mmCIF file of C-alpha atoms in Angstrom:
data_model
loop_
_atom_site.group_PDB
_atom_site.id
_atom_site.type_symbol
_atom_site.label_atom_id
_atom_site.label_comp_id
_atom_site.label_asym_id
_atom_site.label_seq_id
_atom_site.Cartn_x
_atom_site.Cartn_y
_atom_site.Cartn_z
ATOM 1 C CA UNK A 295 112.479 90.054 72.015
ATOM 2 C CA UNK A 296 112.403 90.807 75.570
ATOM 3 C CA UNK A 297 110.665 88.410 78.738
ATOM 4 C CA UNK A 298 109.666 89.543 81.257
ATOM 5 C CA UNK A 299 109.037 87.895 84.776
ATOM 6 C CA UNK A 300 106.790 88.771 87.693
ATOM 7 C CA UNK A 301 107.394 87.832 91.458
ATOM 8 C CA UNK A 302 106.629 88.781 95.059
ATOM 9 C CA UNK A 303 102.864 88.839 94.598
ATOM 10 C CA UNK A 304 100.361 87.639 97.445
ATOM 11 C CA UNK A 305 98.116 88.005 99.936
ATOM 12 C CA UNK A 306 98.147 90.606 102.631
ATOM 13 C CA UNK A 307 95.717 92.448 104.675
ATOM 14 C CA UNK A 308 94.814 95.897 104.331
ATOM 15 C CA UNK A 309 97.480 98.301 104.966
ATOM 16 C CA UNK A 310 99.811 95.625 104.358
ATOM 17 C CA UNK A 311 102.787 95.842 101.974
ATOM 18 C CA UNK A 312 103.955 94.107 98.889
ATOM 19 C CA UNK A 313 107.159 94.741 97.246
ATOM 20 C CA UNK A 314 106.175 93.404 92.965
ATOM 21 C CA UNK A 315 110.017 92.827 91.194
ATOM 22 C CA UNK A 316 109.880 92.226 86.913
ATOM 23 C CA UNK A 317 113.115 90.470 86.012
ATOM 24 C CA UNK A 318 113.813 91.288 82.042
ATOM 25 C CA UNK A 319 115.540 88.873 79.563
ATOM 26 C CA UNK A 320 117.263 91.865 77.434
ATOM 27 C CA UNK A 321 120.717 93.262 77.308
ATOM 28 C CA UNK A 322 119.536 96.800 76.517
ATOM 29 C CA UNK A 323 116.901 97.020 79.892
ATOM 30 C CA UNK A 324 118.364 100.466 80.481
ATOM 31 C CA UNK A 325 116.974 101.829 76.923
ATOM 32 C CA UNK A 326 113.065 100.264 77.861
ATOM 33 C CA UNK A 327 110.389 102.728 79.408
ATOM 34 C CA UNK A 328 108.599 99.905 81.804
ATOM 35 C CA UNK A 329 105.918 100.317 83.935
ATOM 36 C CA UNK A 330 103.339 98.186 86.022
ATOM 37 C CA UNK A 331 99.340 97.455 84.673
ATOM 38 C CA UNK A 332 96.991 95.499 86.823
ATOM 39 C CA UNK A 333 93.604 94.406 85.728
ATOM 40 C CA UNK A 334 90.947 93.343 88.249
ATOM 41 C CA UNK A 335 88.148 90.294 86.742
ATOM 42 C CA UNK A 336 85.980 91.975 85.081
ATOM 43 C CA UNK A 337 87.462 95.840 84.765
ATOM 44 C CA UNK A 338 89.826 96.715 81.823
ATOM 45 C CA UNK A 339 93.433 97.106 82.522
ATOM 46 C CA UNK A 340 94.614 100.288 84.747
ATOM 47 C CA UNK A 341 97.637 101.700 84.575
ATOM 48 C CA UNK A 342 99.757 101.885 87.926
ATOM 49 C CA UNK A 343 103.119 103.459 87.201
ATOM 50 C CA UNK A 344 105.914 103.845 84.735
ATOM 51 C CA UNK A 345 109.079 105.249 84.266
ATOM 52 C CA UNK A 346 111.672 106.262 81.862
ATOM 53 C CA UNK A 347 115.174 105.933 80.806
ATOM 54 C CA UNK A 348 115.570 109.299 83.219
ATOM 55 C CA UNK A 349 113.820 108.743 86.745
ATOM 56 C CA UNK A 350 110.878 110.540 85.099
ATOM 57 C CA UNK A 351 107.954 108.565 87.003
ATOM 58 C CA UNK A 352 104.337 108.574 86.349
ATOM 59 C CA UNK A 353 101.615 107.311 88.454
ATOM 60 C CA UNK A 354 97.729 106.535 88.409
ATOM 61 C CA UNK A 355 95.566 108.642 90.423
ATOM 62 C CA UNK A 356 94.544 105.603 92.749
ATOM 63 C CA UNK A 357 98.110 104.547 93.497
ATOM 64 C CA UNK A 358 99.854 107.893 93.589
ATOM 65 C CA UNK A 359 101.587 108.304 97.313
ATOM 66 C CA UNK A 360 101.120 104.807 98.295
ATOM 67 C CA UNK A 361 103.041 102.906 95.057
ATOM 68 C CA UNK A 362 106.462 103.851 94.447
ATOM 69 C CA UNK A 363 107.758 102.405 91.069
ATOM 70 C CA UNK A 364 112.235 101.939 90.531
ATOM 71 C CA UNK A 365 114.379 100.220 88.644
ATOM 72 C CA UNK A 366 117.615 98.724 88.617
ATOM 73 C CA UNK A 367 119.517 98.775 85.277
ATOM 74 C CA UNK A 368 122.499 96.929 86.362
ATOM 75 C CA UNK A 369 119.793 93.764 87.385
ATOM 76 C CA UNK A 370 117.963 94.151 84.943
ATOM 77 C CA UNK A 371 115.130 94.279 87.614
ATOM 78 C CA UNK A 372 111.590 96.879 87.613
ATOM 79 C CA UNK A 373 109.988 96.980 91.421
ATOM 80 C CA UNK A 374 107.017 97.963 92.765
ATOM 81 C CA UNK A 375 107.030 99.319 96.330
ATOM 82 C CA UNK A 376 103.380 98.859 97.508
ATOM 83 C CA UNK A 377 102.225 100.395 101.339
ATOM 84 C CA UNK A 378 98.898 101.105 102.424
ATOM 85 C CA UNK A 379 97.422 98.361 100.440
ATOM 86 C CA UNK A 380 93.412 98.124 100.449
ATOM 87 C CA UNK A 381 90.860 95.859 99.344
ATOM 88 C CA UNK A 382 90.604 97.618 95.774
ATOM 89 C CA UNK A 383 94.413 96.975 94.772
ATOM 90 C CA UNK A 384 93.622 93.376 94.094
ATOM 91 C CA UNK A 385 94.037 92.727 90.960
ATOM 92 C CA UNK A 386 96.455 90.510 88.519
ATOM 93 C CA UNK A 387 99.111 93.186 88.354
ATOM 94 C CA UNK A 388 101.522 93.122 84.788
ATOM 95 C CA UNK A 389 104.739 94.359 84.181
ATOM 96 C CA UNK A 390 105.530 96.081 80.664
ATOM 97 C CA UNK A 391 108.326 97.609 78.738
ATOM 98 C CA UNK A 392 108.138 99.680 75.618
ATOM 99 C CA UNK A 393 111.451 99.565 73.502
ATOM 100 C CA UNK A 394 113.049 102.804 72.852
ATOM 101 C CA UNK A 395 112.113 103.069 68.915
ATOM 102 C CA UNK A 396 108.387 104.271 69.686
ATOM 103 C CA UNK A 397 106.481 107.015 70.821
ATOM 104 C CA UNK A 398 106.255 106.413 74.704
ATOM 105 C CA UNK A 399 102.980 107.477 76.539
ATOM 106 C CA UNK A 400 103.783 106.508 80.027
ATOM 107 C CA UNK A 401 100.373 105.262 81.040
ATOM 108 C CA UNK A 402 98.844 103.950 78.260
ATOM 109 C CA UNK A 403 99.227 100.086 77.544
ATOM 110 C CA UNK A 404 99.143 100.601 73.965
ATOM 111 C CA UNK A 405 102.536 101.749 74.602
ATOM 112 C CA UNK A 406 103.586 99.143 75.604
ATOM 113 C CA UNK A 407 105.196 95.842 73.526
ATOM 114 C CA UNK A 408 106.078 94.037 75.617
ATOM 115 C CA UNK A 409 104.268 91.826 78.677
ATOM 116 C CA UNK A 410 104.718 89.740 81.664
ATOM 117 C CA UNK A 411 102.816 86.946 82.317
ATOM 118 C CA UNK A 412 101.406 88.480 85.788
ATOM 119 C CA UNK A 413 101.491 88.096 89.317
ATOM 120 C CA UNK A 414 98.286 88.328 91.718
ATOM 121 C CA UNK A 415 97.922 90.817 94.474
ATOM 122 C CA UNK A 416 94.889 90.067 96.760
ATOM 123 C CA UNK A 417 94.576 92.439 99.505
ATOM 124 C CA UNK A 418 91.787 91.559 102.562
ATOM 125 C CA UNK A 419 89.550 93.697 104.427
#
């Protein structure tokens, strides 16, 4: 069983930045693909970015050169760099880690097994 645990969500204006962290409960983090969901009230969850054992990093279209997605295997820790924030990044964003025993499609959250509770990104005009 792994936990995970989102932080360093709030509220900025736009162009702002937020820097998300995921702190995982696991003693084999560096084996988990992870990435980061977010899910605005009333649209369906929307993959943000993952990566892999390797650096290998994936990224959704509306994210990709403003979002920069690491990890740090020796904390245990995912992050979330976030610059150039605007009005349509607020959403609940969701941390997730798939273990290394399944097929891994990097953006797809039926990939994923595990979940983070979430932490809220609201980003003003």
């Amino acid at each position: 069983q792994v936990q995970l645990v989102e932080s360093g969500g709030g509220s900025v204006q736009s162009g702002g930045s937020l820097r998300l962290t995921c702190l995982a409960s696991t003693a084999t983090f560096g084996d988990l693909r992870l990435a980061w969901f977010r899910q605005a009230p009333g649209r369906e969850r929307e993959a943000v970015a993952s990566i892999g054992r390797s650096p290998i990093r994936n990224y959704g279209d509306s994210v990709r050169g403003r979002f920069t997605i690491s990890r740090d295997n020796a904390k245990n820790t995912l992050f979330l760099e976030m610059t150039s924030l605007k009005p349509e990044d607020t959403a609940m964003y969701y941390c997730a880690a798939s273990p290394p025993d399944r097929p891994w499609f990097p953006l797809s959250p039926n990939t994923y097994t595990y979940w983070g509770q979430g932490t809220q990104v609201t980003v003003s005009s």
